[in-house]
Coordinates of C-alpha atoms in Angstrom, one line a residue:
M27 CA 0.1 0.0 0.1
I28 CA 1.2 3.2 -0.9
Q29 CA 2.4 5.6 2.3
V30 CA 1.1 8.8 2.7
D31 CA 4.2 11.3 3.2
E32 CA 4.6 11.6 7.0
I33 CA 6.2 14.8 6.6
V34 CA 3.5 16.5 4.8
L35 CA 0.5 15.2 6.7
T36 CA 2.4 16.6 10.1
E37 CA 2.5 19.7 8.2
L38 CA -1.5 19.3 6.9
N39 CA -2.3 18.1 10.9
K40 CA -0.4 21.3 12.2
M41 CA -2.2 23.9 10.1
P42 CA -4.9 26.0 11.1
D43 CA -8.6 25.1 9.9
R44 CA -9.1 28.4 8.4
L45 CA -5.2 28.7 7.2
V46 CA -5.5 28.5 3.0
L47 CA -4.2 25.8 1.5
K48 CA -1.4 25.5 -0.9
E49 CA -2.2 24.0 -4.2
S50 CA 0.4 21.0 -3.4
Y51 CA -1.6 19.9 0.2
R52 CA -5.0 19.9 -1.1
P53 CA -5.5 16.6 -2.9
L54 CA -4.3 14.9 0.4
A55 CA -6.2 17.5 2.4
L56 CA -9.6 16.6 0.1
Y57 CA -8.1 12.7 0.5
L58 CA -8.4 13.0 4.5
E59 CA -12.3 14.7 4.4
A60 CA -13.4 11.8 2.1
K61 CA -11.4 8.9 3.2
P62 CA -14.4 8.1 6.3
Y63 CA -17.0 8.5 3.7
F64 CA -15.7 5.7 1.4
Q65 CA -13.7 3.4 3.1
H66 CA -16.1 1.2 2.6
H67 CA -15.0 1.2 -1.4
E68 CA -11.9 -1.4 -1.7
S69 CA -11.1 0.7 -5.2
I70 CA -10.7 4.1 -2.7
Q71 CA -6.9 2.6 -2.8
I72 CA -6.9 3.9 -6.0
W73 CA -6.8 7.4 -4.4
E74 CA -3.4 6.8 -2.5
Q75 CA -1.9 6.0 -5.8
D76 CA -3.4 9.3 -6.9
I77 CA -1.9 11.2 -4.1
D78 CA 1.4 9.9 -4.3
G79 CA 1.4 10.3 -8.1
L80 CA -0.2 14.4 -7.7
A81 CA 3.1 14.4 -5.4
K82 CA 5.6 13.2 -7.3
S83 CA 4.6 14.8 -10.7
P84 CA 2.4 17.5 -11.6
T85 CA 1.3 15.7 -15.2
Y86 CA -0.3 12.8 -13.2
R87 CA -3.2 12.0 -14.5
P88 CA -5.2 11.0 -11.6
S89 CA -8.2 8.3 -11.4
E90 CA -11.4 9.4 -13.0
S91 CA -13.4 9.2 -9.2
F92 CA -10.9 11.6 -7.8
R93 CA -10.9 13.8 -10.6
A94 CA -14.8 13.7 -10.1
L95 CA -14.2 13.9 -6.4
S96 CA -11.9 16.9 -7.2
E97 CA -14.1 18.8 -9.0
C98 CA -17.6 18.2 -7.3
V99 CA -16.1 20.1 -4.3
F100 CA -13.2 22.4 -5.7
H101 CA -15.4 23.8 -8.5
M102 CA -19.4 22.8 -7.9
L103 CA -19.4 23.2 -3.8
L104 CA -16.8 25.9 -3.2
Q105 CA -17.0 27.5 -6.8
G106 CA -13.5 27.7 -7.2
K107 CA -12.8 29.9 -3.6
I108 CA -9.2 28.9 -2.3
P109 CA -9.8 26.4 0.1
T110 CA -9.2 26.1 4.2
K111 CA -9.3 22.7 5.9
Q112 CA -12.6 24.1 7.5
M113 CA -14.4 24.8 4.6
L114 CA -13.4 21.3 3.1
R115 CA -14.8 19.9 6.6
E116 CA -18.0 21.8 6.1
A117 CA -18.7 20.8 2.3
F118 CA -18.5 17.0 3.4
T119 CA -20.9 17.7 6.3
D120 CA -23.5 20.0 4.6
Y121 CA -23.5 18.0 1.0
I122 CA -21.7 15.0 1.2
D123 CA -25.4 13.3 -0.7
T124 CA -24.1 15.2 -3.6
I125 CA -21.0 14.1 -3.4
L126 CA -21.6 10.6 -2.7
Y127 CA -23.9 10.5 -5.8
E128 CA -21.6 12.3 -7.7
V129 CA -18.5 9.5 -6.7
E130 CA -19.8 6.5 -5.6
P131 CA -20.7 5.5 -9.4
L132 CA -17.3 5.4 -10.8
L133 CA -15.5 4.3 -7.5
K134 CA -17.7 1.2 -8.5
K135 CA -17.2 1.5 -11.9
E136 CA -13.8 1.0 -11.2
M137 CA -13.6 -2.0 -8.6
A138 CA -16.0 -3.9 -11.8
T139 CA -13.6 -2.6 -14.3
F140 CA -10.5 -4.0 -12.3
T141 CA -11.4 -6.7 -10.3
V142 CA -7.8 -6.9 -9.0
S143 CA -7.3 -7.8 -5.5
E144 CA -4.3 -6.0 -3.7
E145 CA -2.1 -8.8 -4.0
E146 CA -2.1 -8.6 -7.5
R147 CA -1.7 -4.8 -7.9
I148 CA 1.8 -3.9 -9.0
E149 CA 2.9 -0.8 -6.5
N150 CA 5.1 1.8 -8.2
D151 CA 7.6 0.9 -5.6
S152 CA 7.6 -2.7 -6.7
F153 CA 7.1 -2.2 -11.0
D154 CA 11.1 -3.0 -11.9
N155 CA 11.7 -2.4 -15.5
S156 CA 15.5 -1.5 -14.9
V157 CA 16.5 -5.2 -16.8
Q158 CA 15.7 -4.9 -20.6
L159 CA 15.3 -7.8 -22.1
T160 CA 15.8 -8.7 -25.6
L161 CA 13.0 -9.4 -28.1
D162 CA 13.9 -13.4 -27.5
D163 CA 13.8 -13.0 -23.8
T164 CA 10.5 -11.0 -23.7
I165 CA 8.9 -13.5 -25.9
E166 CA 10.3 -16.5 -23.3
Q167 CA 9.4 -14.8 -20.3
T168 CA 5.9 -13.4 -21.1
I169 CA 5.0 -17.4 -22.1
E170 CA 6.8 -19.0 -18.6
N171 CA 4.9 -16.1 -16.9
E172 CA 1.6 -16.5 -18.6
H173 CA 0.9 -12.7 -18.6
I174 CA 1.6 -9.2 -19.9
F175 CA 1.1 -6.1 -18.3
T176 CA -0.9 -3.1 -18.9
S177 CA -2.0 0.2 -17.5
L178 CA -4.2 0.8 -15.0
N179 CA -4.8 4.2 -15.7
Y180 CA -8.5 5.2 -16.4
N181 CA -7.7 7.3 -19.9
Y182 CA -5.7 4.4 -21.1
N183 CA -8.5 1.9 -21.1
I184 CA -10.8 4.5 -22.9
V185 CA -8.6 4.3 -25.7
R186 CA -8.3 1.1 -25.8
D187 CA -12.3 0.7 -25.9
T188 CA -12.3 3.1 -29.2
V189 CA -9.6 0.5 -31.3
S190 CA -11.7 -2.1 -30.4
S191 CA -13.9 -0.6 -32.1
K192 CA -16.8 0.1 -28.7
K193 CA -16.6 3.7 -29.9
P194 CA -16.6 3.5 -33.7
F195 CA -15.2 6.2 -36.0
N196 CA -17.1 8.6 -38.2
T197 CA -16.8 11.1 -40.8
D198 CA -17.3 14.3 -39.6
E199 CA -18.0 17.3 -42.0
N200 CA -14.5 17.7 -43.4
G201 CA -14.5 14.3 -44.3
I202 CA -11.8 13.2 -41.5
L203 CA -12.5 10.1 -39.5
R204 CA -13.0 10.7 -35.8
S205 CA -14.3 9.2 -32.5
E206 CA -14.8 10.8 -29.5
L207 CA -13.2 9.6 -25.9
V208 CA -15.9 9.6 -23.7
D209 CA -16.1 8.2 -20.3
P210 CA -18.7 6.5 -18.4
K211 CA -21.1 9.2 -16.9
G212 CA -20.5 10.8 -20.5
N213 CA -17.8 13.3 -20.2
L214 CA -15.8 14.1 -23.1
T215 CA -12.3 13.7 -22.2
G216 CA -10.3 13.6 -25.5
K217 CA -10.9 13.3 -29.5
A218 CA -9.4 10.5 -31.5
E219 CA -8.3 10.8 -35.8
F220 CA -8.0 8.1 -38.0
R221 CA -5.7 9.7 -40.6
L222 CA -4.9 7.2 -44.3
D223 CA -1.1 9.5 -43.9
T224 CA 2.2 7.5 -44.3
L225 CA 5.4 7.8 -42.6
D226 CA 9.1 9.0 -43.6
L227 CA 10.4 5.9 -44.6
P228 CA 14.0 5.2 -45.8
T229 CA 13.2 3.8 -49.1
A230 CA 10.1 4.8 -51.5
E231 CA 9.6 0.8 -52.1
E232 CA 8.9 0.9 -47.9
T233 CA 7.2 3.8 -47.9
Q234 CA 4.6 2.6 -50.8
V235 CA 4.1 -0.5 -49.2
W236 CA 3.4 1.2 -45.6
L237 CA 0.8 3.5 -47.1
N238 CA -1.0 0.5 -49.1
L239 CA -1.3 -1.2 -45.7
V240 CA -2.2 2.0 -44.0
Q241 CA -5.1 2.5 -46.5
S242 CA -6.6 -1.1 -45.9
T243 CA -7.2 -0.6 -42.3
I244 CA -10.4 1.4 -41.7
N245 CA -12.0 -1.9 -40.9
A246 CA -9.5 -3.0 -38.8
F247 CA -10.8 -2.2 -35.0
D248 CA -11.5 -5.3 -33.1
E249 CA -10.5 -7.7 -30.4
L250 CA -7.0 -8.3 -31.7
T251 CA -6.3 -4.4 -32.1
T252 CA -6.7 -3.9 -28.5
D253 CA -5.0 -7.0 -27.6
L254 CA -1.4 -5.8 -30.2
L255 CA -1.8 -1.9 -28.0
D256 CA -1.2 -4.1 -25.0
I257 CA 1.2 -6.4 -26.1
I258 CA 3.3 -3.5 -28.1
S259 CA 3.2 -1.3 -24.8
H260 CA 4.2 -4.4 -22.6
M261 CA 6.8 -5.1 -24.9
W262 CA 8.2 -1.2 -25.3
V263 CA 8.1 -1.3 -21.4
V264 CA 10.5 -4.2 -20.8
Q265 CA 12.6 -4.9 -23.8
E266 CA 15.4 -3.6 -24.6
K267 CA 15.6 -0.4 -26.9
D268 CA 17.8 1.2 -29.5
E269 CA 19.2 4.7 -28.8
D270 CA 15.8 6.3 -30.3
G271 CA 13.8 4.5 -27.8
Y272 CA 12.6 2.2 -30.6
I273 CA 11.7 -1.5 -30.3
N274 CA 12.0 -4.5 -32.6
F275 CA 8.6 -5.8 -33.1
H276 CA 7.6 -8.8 -35.3
S277 CA 4.6 -10.1 -36.1
D278 CA 5.7 -13.7 -35.2
V279 CA 6.0 -12.5 -31.8
V280 CA 1.9 -11.6 -31.4
L281 CA 1.7 -15.4 -32.9
K282 CA 3.6 -17.1 -30.3
L283 CA 1.7 -15.2 -27.5
R284 CA -1.5 -16.5 -29.3
H285 CA -0.8 -19.6 -29.7
E286 CA -2.6 -22.1 -27.7
N287 CA -0.3 -25.2 -26.9
H288 CA -2.4 -27.8 -25.8
N289 CA -1.1 -31.0 -26.5
N290 CA 2.5 -29.7 -28.2
K291 CA 0.5 -28.6 -30.9
P292 CA 3.2 -26.8 -33.0
L293 CA 3.0 -23.5 -34.3
I294 CA 1.9 -23.1 -37.8
I295 CA 3.0 -19.5 -39.2
R296 CA 0.9 -18.3 -42.1
E297 CA 1.6 -15.2 -44.3
R298 CA -1.9 -14.0 -43.8
D299 CA -1.6 -14.4 -40.2
R300 CA 1.3 -11.8 -40.2
F301 CA -0.1 -9.3 -42.4
K302 CA -3.4 -9.4 -40.9
I303 CA -1.0 -8.8 -37.7
M304 CA 0.7 -6.1 -39.0
K305 CA -2.5 -4.3 -40.8
R306 CA -3.9 -3.5 -37.1
V307 CA -0.6 -2.2 -36.2
A308 CA -1.0 0.0 -38.9
T309 CA -4.1 1.1 -37.8
L310 CA -2.9 1.9 -34.1
S311 CA 0.2 3.9 -35.7
S312 CA -2.2 5.9 -38.2
I313 CA -4.8 6.9 -34.6
W314 CA -4.0 10.3 -33.6
L315 CA -5.7 11.8 -30.2
S316 CA -6.0 14.6 -28.6
M317 CA -6.7 14.1 -24.5
R318 CA -8.4 17.1 -22.3
E319 CA -5.4 18.2 -19.7
N320 CA -5.1 18.2 -16.2
N321 CA -6.3 22.0 -15.9
V322 CA -9.0 22.0 -18.2
K323 CA -12.9 21.2 -16.3
V324 CA -14.6 18.0 -18.0
V325 CA -17.7 19.7 -19.6
D326 CA -21.0 17.6 -21.2
R327 CA -19.9 17.1 -25.1
S328 CA -23.2 18.8 -26.0
A329 CA -22.0 22.5 -24.0
I330 CA -19.0 22.5 -26.0
K331 CA -19.5 25.9 -29.0
N332 CA -16.1 26.0 -29.5
E333 CA -13.9 23.3 -29.6
T334 CA -10.5 25.6 -29.3
D335 CA -11.5 26.8 -25.9
Y336 CA -10.9 22.7 -25.1
D337 CA -7.8 22.1 -26.0
F338 CA -8.6 19.4 -28.7
T339 CA -6.7 21.0 -31.7
T340 CA -3.5 19.4 -31.2
F341 CA -3.2 15.6 -31.8
H342 CA -0.5 13.4 -31.6
R343 CA 0.0 10.0 -32.7
M344 CA -0.1 7.5 -30.6
F345 CA 3.1 5.2 -31.9
D346 CA 6.0 6.4 -34.1
I347 CA 7.6 3.7 -36.4
N348 CA 10.9 4.7 -38.2
S349 CA 11.3 1.5 -40.2
V350 CA 10.0 -1.3 -41.6
K351 CA 11.1 -4.6 -43.2
V352 CA 9.0 -6.1 -46.2
A353 CA 8.3 -9.7 -47.2
Y354 CA 9.0 -10.1 -51.2
D355 CA 7.3 -13.0 -53.4
K356 CA 10.0 -15.6 -54.3
K357 CA 9.0 -16.2 -57.7
T358 CA 8.1 -12.6 -58.4
G359 CA 10.3 -10.4 -56.3
E360 CA 6.9 -8.2 -56.0
P361 CA 6.9 -7.1 -52.3
K362 CA 3.7 -8.6 -50.2
G363 CA 3.6 -7.0 -47.4
I364 CA 5.6 -5.9 -43.9
Y365 CA 6.6 -8.3 -41.6
E366 CA 8.4 -6.7 -39.0
L367 CA 9.1 -2.9 -38.0
K368 CA 11.0 -0.6 -35.1
I369 CA 8.4 0.8 -33.0
K370 CA 8.2 3.3 -29.3
L371 CA 4.9 4.9 -27.8
A372 CA 5.0 8.2 -28.8
P373 CA 4.5 10.7 -25.1
I374 CA 0.9 10.8 -25.8
L375 CA 0.9 7.0 -24.6
R376 CA 4.8 6.7 -22.8
S377 CA 3.2 8.6 -19.4
Y378 CA 0.4 6.1 -19.2
F379 CA 3.6 3.6 -18.9
D380 CA 5.9 5.6 -16.7
A381 CA 6.6 2.8 -14.0
T382 CA 7.3 6.0 -11.5
L383 CA 3.7 7.5 -11.8
Q384 CA 1.7 4.1 -12.6
T385 CA 0.1 1.2 -11.3
F386 CA -0.1 -2.0 -13.4
V387 CA -1.9 -4.9 -13.6
P388 CA -1.5 -8.4 -15.2
I389 CA -3.6 -10.1 -18.4
D390 CA -3.5 -13.6 -18.6
L391 CA -2.3 -15.5 -21.9
K392 CA -5.3 -16.9 -21.4
I393 CA -7.4 -13.8 -22.5
I394 CA -5.1 -12.9 -25.6
Q395 CA -5.2 -16.8 -26.8
Y396 CA -9.4 -17.0 -26.1
R397 CA -11.1 -17.7 -29.4
R398 CA -13.4 -15.1 -29.8
T399 CA -16.9 -15.5 -30.2
D400 CA -20.3 -12.5 -30.5
S401 CA -20.1 -11.9 -26.6
K402 CA -16.8 -10.0 -25.1
T403 CA -17.6 -10.9 -21.7
E404 CA -14.9 -13.1 -21.0
K405 CA -12.8 -10.6 -21.3
L406 CA -11.6 -10.0 -17.5
Y407 CA -8.3 -9.7 -15.6
V408 CA -7.5 -13.0 -15.0
K409 CA -6.1 -13.5 -11.1
I410 CA -2.4 -15.0 -11.2
S411 CA 0.0 -15.7 -8.6
N412 CA 3.5 -15.0 -10.4
L413 CA 3.7 -10.9 -10.9
D414 CA 7.5 -10.6 -11.7
M415 CA 8.3 -8.5 -14.4
T416 CA 12.1 -9.4 -14.1
A417 CA 11.7 -13.4 -13.7

């Protein structure tokens, strides 16, 4: 469990009730006032991570429930006034029903979405990604441990929903393919664009093959695309990188991880399966995100009249790619497709996988190997016993 900074806690306790709270003390003061009212929710432990993360970095993105708590108390009830401990205490005493109404549904949602016990949770101080593995070792370790890791960050999971086709891309009035990133309460937290552009690759042939691949990706939003987002992100965290931060990614890696080795059943690699995977990698690299900054209020999307007021004009690519390897037909010499590339998380995703700021949860490989049916209800986080990233 994350421990609150004892020095800060002592200073906060010594402060007179009517003394204005410094901004750095406000999250902890809010948490201490809220804790007695929410302590029956196990997911309140996520708030402890939020307090720790906010203390370490001003760019840390707290959980949706803690942001809702802050929004409700500081903006709705105190109406932006500079708070004191007494003002916070009176807000909870006088308006606790309102606070519970705004926050409890999100706590329940977070608990239902991430059914991970305290023993399964990877705390920041125990997540060790200092040992960078080779590509082969990454595959071997993942298969041996029978899981990969993904970020517990709430915004990251909204992005996951988008690439799994739960929130489809639609063409707007300007002909741009866009999808809204919307939280469970219907608040707009960001936007995504699907761009049929290309990359600055070393050769014209590589560029053309990549462009051909990208142009075929518009319908490649499914559970496999989501699995690839998780797999590539996991690999980028644990795998050795070149001087520019890129990792080697091969389509065969995914085929090996998705292979169900029942009764020593051999893995058969087909070209169409390789290109099916790379088609979805191209999909991920073609998505650009614009996420709401922490200092901008979350608003009802129906109330937005001017998007420039809400910082949805700057889009960033999810992944960067700097080289690809092309497969050629042995008989004709014609390029058939891409089977390997160098890839890295762009900064907008990288923050969700910073081990000093985020909490990670395991995904059992059986979920990735699961033969998908029309029902996605079985795609849950599964309890496992071995959580050692470097075993």
